[in-house]
PDB file of C-alpha atoms in Angstrom:
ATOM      1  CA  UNK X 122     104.779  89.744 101.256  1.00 69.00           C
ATOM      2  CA  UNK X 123     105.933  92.360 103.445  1.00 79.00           C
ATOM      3  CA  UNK X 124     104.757  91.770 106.963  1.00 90.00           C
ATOM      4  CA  UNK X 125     106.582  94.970 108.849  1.00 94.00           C
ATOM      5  CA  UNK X 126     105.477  98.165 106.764  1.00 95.00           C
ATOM      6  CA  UNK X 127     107.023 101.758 106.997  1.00 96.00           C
ATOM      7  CA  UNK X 128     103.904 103.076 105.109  1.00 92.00           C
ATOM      8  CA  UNK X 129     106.051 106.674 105.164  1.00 95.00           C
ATOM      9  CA  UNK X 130     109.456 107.103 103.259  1.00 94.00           C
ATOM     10  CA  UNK X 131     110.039 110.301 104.802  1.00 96.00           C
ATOM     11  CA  UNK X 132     109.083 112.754 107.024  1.00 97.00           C
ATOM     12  CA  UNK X 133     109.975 116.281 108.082  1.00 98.00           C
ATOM     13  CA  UNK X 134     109.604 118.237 111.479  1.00 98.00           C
ATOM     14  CA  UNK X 135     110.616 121.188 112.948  1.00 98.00           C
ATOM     15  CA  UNK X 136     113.015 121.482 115.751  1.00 97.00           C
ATOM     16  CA  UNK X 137     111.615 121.457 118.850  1.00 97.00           C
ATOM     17  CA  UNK X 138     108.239 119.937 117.854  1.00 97.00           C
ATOM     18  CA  UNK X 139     106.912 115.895 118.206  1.00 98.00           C
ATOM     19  CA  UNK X 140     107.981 113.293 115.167  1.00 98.00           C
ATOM     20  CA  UNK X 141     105.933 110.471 115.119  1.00 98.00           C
ATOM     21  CA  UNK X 142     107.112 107.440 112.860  1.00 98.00           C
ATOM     22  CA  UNK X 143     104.541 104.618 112.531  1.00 98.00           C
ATOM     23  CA  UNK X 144     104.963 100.716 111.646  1.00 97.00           C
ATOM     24  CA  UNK X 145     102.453  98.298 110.939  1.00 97.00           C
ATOM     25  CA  UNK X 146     103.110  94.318 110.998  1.00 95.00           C
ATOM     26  CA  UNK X 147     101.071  91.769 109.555  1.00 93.00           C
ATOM     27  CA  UNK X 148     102.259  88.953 111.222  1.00 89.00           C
ATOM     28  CA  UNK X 149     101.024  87.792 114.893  1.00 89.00           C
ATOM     29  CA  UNK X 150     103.567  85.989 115.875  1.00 88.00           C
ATOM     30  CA  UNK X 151     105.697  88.478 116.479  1.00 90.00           C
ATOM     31  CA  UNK X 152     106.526  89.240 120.073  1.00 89.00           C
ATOM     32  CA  UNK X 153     109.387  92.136 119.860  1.00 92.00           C
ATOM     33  CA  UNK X 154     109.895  95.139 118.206  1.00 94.00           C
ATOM     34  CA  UNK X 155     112.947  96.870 117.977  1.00 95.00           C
ATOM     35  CA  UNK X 156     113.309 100.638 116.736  1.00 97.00           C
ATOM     36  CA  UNK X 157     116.727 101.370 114.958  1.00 97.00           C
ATOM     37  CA  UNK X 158     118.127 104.228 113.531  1.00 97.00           C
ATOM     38  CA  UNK X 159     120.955 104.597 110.586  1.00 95.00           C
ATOM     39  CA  UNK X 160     123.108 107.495 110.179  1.00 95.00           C
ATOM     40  CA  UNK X 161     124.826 107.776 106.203  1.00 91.00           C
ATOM     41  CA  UNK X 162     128.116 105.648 106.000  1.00 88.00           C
ATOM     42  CA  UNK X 163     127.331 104.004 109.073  1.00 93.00           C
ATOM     43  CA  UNK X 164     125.269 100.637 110.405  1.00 95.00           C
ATOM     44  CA  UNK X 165     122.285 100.925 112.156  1.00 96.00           C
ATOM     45  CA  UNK X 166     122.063 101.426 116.285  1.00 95.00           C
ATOM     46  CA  UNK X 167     119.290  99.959 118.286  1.00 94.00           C
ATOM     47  CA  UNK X 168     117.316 102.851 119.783  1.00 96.00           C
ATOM     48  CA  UNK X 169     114.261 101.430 122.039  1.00 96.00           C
ATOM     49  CA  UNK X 170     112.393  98.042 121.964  1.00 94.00           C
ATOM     50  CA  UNK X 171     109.578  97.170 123.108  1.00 95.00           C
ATOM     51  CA  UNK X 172     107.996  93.726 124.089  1.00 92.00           C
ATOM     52  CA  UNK X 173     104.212  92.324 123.200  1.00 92.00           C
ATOM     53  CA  UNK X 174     103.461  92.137 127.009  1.00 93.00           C
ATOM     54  CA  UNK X 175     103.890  96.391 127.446  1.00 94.00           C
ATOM     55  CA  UNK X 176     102.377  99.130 125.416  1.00 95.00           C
ATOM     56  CA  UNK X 177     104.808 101.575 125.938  1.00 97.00           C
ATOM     57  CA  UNK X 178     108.283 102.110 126.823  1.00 97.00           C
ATOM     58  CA  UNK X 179     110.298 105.094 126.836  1.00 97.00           C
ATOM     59  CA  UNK X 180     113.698 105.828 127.287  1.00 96.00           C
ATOM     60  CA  UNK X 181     114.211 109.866 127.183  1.00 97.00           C
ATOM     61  CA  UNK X 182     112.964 111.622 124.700  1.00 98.00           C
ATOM     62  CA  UNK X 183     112.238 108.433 122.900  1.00 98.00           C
ATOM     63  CA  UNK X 184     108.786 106.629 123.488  1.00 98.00           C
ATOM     64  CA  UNK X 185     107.855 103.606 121.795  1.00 98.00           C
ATOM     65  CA  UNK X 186     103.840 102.758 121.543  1.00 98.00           C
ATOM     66  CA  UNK X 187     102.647  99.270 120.922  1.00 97.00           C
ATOM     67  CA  UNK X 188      99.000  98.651 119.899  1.00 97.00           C
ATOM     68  CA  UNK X 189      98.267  95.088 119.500  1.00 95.00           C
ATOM     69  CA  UNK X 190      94.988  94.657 118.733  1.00 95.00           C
ATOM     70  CA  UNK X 191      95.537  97.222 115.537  1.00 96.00           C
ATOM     71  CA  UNK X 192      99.020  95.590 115.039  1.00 96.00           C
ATOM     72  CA  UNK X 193     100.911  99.000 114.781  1.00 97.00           C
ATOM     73  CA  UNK X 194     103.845 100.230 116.818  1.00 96.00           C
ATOM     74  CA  UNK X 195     105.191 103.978 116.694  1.00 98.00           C
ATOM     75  CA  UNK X 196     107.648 105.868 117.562  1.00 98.00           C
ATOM     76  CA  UNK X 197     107.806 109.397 119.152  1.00 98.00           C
ATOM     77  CA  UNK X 198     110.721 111.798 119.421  1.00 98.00           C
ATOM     78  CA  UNK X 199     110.265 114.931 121.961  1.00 97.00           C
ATOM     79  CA  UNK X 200     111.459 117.468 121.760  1.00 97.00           C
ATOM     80  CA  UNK X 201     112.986 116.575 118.343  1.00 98.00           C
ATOM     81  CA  UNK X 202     116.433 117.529 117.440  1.00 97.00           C
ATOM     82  CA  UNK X 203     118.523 118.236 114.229  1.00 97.00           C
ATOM     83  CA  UNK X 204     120.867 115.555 115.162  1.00 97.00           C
ATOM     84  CA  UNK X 205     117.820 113.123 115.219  1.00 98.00           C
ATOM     85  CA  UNK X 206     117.612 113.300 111.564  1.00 98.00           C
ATOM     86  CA  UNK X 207     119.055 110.078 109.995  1.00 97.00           C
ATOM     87  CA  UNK X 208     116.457 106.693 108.561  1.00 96.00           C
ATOM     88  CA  UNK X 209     114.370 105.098 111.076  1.00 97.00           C
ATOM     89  CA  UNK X 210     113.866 101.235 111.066  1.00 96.00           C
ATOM     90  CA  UNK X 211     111.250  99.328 112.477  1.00 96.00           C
ATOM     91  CA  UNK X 212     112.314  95.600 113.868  1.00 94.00           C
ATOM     92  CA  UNK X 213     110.025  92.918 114.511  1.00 93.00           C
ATOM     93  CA  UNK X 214     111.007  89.341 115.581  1.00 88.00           C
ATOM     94  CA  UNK X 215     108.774  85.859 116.896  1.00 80.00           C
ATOM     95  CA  UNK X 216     108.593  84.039 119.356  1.00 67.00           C
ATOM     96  CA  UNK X 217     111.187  80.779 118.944  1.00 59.00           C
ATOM     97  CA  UNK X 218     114.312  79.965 117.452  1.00 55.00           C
ATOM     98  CA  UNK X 219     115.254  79.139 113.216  1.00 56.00           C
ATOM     99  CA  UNK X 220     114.359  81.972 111.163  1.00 59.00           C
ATOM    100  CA  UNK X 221     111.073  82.850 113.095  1.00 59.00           C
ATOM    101  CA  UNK X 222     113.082  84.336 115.652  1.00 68.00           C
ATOM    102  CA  UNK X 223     114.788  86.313 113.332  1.00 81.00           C
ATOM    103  CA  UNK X 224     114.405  90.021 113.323  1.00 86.00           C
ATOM    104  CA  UNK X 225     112.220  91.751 109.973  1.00 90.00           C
ATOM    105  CA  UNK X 226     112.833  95.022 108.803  1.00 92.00           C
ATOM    106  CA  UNK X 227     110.598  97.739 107.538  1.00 94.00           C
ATOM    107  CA  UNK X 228     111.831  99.598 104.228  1.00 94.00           C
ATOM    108  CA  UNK X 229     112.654 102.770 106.529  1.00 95.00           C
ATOM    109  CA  UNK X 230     111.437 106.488 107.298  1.00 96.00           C
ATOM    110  CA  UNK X 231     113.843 109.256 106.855  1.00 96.00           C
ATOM    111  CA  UNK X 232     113.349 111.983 109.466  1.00 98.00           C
ATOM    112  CA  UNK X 233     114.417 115.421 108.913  1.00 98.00           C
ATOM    113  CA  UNK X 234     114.647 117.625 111.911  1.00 98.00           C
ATOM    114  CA  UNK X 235     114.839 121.051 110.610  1.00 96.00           C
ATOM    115  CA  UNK X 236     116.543 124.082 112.752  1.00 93.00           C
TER     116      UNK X 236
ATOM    117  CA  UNK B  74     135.878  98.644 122.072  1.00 82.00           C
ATOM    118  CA  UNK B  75     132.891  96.419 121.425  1.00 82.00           C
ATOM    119  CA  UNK B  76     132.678  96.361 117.657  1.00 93.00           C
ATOM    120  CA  UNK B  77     131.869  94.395 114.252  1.00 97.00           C
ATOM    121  CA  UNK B  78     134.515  95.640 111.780  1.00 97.00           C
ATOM    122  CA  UNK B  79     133.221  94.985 107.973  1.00 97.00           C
ATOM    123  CA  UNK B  80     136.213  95.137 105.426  1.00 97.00           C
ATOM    124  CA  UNK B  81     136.546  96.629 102.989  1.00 97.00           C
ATOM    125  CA  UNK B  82     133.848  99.805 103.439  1.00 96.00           C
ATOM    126  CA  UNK B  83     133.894 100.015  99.362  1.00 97.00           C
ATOM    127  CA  UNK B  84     134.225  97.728  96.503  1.00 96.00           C
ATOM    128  CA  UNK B  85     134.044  98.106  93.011  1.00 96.00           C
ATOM    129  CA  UNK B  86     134.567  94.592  90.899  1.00 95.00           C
ATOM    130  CA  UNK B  87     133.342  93.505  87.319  1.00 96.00           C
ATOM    131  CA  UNK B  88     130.576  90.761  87.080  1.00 96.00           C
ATOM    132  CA  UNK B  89     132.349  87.045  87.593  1.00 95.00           C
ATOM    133  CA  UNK B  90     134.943  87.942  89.957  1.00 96.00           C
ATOM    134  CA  UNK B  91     134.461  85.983  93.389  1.00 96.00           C
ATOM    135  CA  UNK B  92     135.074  88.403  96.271  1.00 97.00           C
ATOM    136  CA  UNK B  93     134.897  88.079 100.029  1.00 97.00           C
ATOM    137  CA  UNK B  94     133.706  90.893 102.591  1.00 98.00           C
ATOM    138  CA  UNK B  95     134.736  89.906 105.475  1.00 98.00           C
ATOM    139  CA  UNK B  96     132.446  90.815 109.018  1.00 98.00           C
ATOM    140  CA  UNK B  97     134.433  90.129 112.639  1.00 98.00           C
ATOM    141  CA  UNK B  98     133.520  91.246 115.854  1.00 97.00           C
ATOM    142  CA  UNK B  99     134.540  90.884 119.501  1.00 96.00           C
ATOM    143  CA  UNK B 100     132.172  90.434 121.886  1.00 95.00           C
ATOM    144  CA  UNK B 101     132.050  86.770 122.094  1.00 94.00           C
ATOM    145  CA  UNK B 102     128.975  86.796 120.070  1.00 95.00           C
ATOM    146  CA  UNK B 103     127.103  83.074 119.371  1.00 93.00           C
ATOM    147  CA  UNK B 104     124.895  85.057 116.518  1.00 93.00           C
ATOM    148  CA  UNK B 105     125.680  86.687 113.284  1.00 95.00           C
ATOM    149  CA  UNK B 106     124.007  88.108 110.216  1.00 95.00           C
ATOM    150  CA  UNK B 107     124.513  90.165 106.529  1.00 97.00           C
ATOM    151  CA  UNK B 108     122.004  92.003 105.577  1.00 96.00           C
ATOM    152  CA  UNK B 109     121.584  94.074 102.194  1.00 96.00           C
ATOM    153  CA  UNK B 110     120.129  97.275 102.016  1.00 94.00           C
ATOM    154  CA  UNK B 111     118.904  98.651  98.955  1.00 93.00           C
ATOM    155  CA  UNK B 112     116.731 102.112  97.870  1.00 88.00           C
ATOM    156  CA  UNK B 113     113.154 101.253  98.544  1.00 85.00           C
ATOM    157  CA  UNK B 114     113.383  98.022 100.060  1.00 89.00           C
ATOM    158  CA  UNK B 115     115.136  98.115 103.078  1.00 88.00           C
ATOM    159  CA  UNK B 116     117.545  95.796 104.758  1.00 92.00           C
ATOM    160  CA  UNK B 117     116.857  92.464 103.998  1.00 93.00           C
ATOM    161  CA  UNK B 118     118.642  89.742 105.498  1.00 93.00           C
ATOM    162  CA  UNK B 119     121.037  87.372 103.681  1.00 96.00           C
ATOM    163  CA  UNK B 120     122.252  84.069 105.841  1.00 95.00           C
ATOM    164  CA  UNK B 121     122.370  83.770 109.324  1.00 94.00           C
ATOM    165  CA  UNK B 122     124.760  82.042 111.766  1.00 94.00           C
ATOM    166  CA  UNK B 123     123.515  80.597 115.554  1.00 91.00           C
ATOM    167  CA  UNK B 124     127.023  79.759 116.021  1.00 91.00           C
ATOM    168  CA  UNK B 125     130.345  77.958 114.471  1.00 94.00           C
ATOM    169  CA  UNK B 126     129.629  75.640 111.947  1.00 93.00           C
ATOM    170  CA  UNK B 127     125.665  76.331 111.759  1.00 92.00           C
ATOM    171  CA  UNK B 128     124.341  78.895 108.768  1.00 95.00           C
ATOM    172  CA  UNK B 129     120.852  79.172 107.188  1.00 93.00           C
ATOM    173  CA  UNK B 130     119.798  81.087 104.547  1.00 93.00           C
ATOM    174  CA  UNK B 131     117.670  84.612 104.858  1.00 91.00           C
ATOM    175  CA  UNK B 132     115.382  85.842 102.874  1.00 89.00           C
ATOM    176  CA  UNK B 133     117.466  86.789  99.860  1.00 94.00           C
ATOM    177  CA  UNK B 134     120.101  83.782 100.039  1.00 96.00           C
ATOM    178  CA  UNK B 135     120.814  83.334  95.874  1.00 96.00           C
ATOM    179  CA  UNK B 136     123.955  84.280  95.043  1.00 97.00           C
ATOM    180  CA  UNK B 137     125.814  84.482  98.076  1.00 98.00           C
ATOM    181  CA  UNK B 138     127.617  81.963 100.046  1.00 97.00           C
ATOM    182  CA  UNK B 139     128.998  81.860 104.031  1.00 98.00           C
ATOM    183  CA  UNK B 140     131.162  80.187 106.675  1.00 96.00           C
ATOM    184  CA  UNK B 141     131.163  80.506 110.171  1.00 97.00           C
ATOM    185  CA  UNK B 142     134.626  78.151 111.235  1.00 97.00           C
ATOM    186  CA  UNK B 143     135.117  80.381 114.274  1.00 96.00           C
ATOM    187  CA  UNK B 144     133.052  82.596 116.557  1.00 96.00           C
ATOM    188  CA  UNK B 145     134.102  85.902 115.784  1.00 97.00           C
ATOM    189  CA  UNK B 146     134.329  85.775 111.861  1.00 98.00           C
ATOM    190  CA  UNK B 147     131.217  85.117 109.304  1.00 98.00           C
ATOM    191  CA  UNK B 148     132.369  86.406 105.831  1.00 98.00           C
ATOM    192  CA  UNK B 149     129.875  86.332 103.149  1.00 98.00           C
ATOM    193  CA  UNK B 150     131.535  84.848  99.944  1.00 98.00           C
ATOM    194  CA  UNK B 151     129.799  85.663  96.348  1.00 97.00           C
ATOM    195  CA  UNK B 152     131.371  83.471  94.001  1.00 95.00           C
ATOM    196  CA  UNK B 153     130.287  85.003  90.770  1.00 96.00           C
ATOM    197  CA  UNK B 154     128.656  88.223  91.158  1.00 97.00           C
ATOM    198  CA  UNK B 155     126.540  89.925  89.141  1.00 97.00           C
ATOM    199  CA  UNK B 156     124.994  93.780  88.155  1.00 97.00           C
ATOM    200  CA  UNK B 157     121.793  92.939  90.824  1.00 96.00           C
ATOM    201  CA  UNK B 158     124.352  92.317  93.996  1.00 98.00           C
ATOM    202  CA  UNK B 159     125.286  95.805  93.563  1.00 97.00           C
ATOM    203  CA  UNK B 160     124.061  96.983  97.110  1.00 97.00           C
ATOM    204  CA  UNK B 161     125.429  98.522 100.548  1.00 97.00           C
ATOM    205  CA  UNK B 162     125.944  95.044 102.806  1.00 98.00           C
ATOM    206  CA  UNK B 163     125.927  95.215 106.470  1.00 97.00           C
ATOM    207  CA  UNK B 164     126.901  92.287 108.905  1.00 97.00           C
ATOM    208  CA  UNK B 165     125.724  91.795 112.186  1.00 96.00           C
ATOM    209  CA  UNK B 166     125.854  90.202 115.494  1.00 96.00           C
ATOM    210  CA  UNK B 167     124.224  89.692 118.833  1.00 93.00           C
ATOM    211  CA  UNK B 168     124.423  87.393 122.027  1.00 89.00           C
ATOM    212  CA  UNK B 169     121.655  85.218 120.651  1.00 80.00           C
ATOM    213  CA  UNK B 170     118.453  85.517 119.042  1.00 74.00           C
ATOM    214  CA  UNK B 171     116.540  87.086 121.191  1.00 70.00           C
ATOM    215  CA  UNK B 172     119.135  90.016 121.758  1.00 78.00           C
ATOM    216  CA  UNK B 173     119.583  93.265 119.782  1.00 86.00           C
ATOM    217  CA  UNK B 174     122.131  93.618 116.895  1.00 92.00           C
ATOM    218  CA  UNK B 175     125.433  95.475 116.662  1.00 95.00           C
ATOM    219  CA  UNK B 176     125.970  95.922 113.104  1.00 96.00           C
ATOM    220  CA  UNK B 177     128.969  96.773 111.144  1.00 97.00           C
ATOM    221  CA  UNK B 178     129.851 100.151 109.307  1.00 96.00           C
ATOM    222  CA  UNK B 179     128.445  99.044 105.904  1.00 97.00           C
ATOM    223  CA  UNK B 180     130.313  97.797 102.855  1.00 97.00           C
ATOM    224  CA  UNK B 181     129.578  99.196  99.522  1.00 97.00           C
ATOM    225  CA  UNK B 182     129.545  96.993  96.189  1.00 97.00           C
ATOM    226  CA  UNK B 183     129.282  97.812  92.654  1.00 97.00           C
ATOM    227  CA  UNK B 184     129.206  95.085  90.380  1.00 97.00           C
ATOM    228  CA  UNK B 185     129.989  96.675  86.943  1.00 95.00           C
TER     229      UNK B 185
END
């Protein structure tokens, strides 16, 4: 039962134009979503979160969109940049401590940010 | 430099052979984590630590062992592996729950 889904394995954009990487969650207990990205042969970096009580926050040219009622987050990168291209994960966590508090991951996106 | 150092980065054993990878870091961190990442399914966490002495399993716990004796370290033990642990591991760690993660660089393990 997956409850964060990456509906989009990959996705390719142009340099210069918007990517837009979507995440749906099942679960409505979760209060925080994180957005990190992985480069190869290294660990994933935390990009932007956002929390359940906003329904955006940006940081940059990174803008994270939460829509509650439709239980789907996104991401957007503007302008996008070749060195933006690495796989995308989307984060969700609850509310309390134990394992509900403990962050989900989707299966990934990989964006490619052609020249 | 604020970091969680995975060793080693690559591993290549035969099935049976316990190994350790071991995960450190050293920013005073109460919570750790592994996670597994495999080709279609993500990273999908292992065991968990909320601090020395306390561990819990993930979502994919079979197989794999851990210890948390001090702050800083949180190795993941797997005392007989097998072909399906092949995978690229990561370890993890953050002020608490609620906090973002710092992962390591990644260890990758073939189980022949």
């Amino acid at each position: 039962d997956q409850q964060v889904k990456q509906n989009s394995p990959s996705l390719s954009v142009q340099e210069g134009r918007i990517s837009i990487l979507n995440c749906d969650y099942t679960n409505s207990m979760f209060d925080y979503f994180l957005w990190y990205k992985k480069y190869p042969a290294e660990g994933p970096t935390f990009l932007i979160s956002i929390s359940s009580i906003k329904d955006k926050n940006e940081d940059g040219r990174f803008t994270v969109f939460l829509n509650k009622s439709a239980k789907h987050l996104s991401l957007h990168i503007v302008p996008s940049q070749p060195g933006d291209s690495a796989v995308y994960f989307c984060a969700a966590k609850g509310r309390g401590g134990g394992s509900q508090g403990n962050l989900i991951f989707g299966k990934g996106t990989k964006l490619s940010v052609k020249p | 430099e604020a970091q969680v150092t995975q060793n080693p980065r690559y591993l290549i054993t035969v099935t049976g052979k316990k190994l350790t990878v071991t995960c450190s870091q050293n920013m005073n961190h109460e919570y750790m984590s592994w996670y597994r990442q495999d080709p279609g399914l993500g990273l999908r966490q292992i065991y968990y630590s909320m601090n020395v002495e306390v561990t819990d399993k993930g979502d994919v716990p079979e197989g794999y062992k851990v210890s948390r004796k001090e702050k800083r370290n949180f190795p993941l033990i797997l005392e007989s592996p097998s072909p399906n642990q092949t995978s690229l591991y990561f370890c993890a760690s953050s002020w608490s729950l609620n906090e973002k993660l710092f992962f390591g660089s990644g260890t990758q393990l073939s189980v022949l």
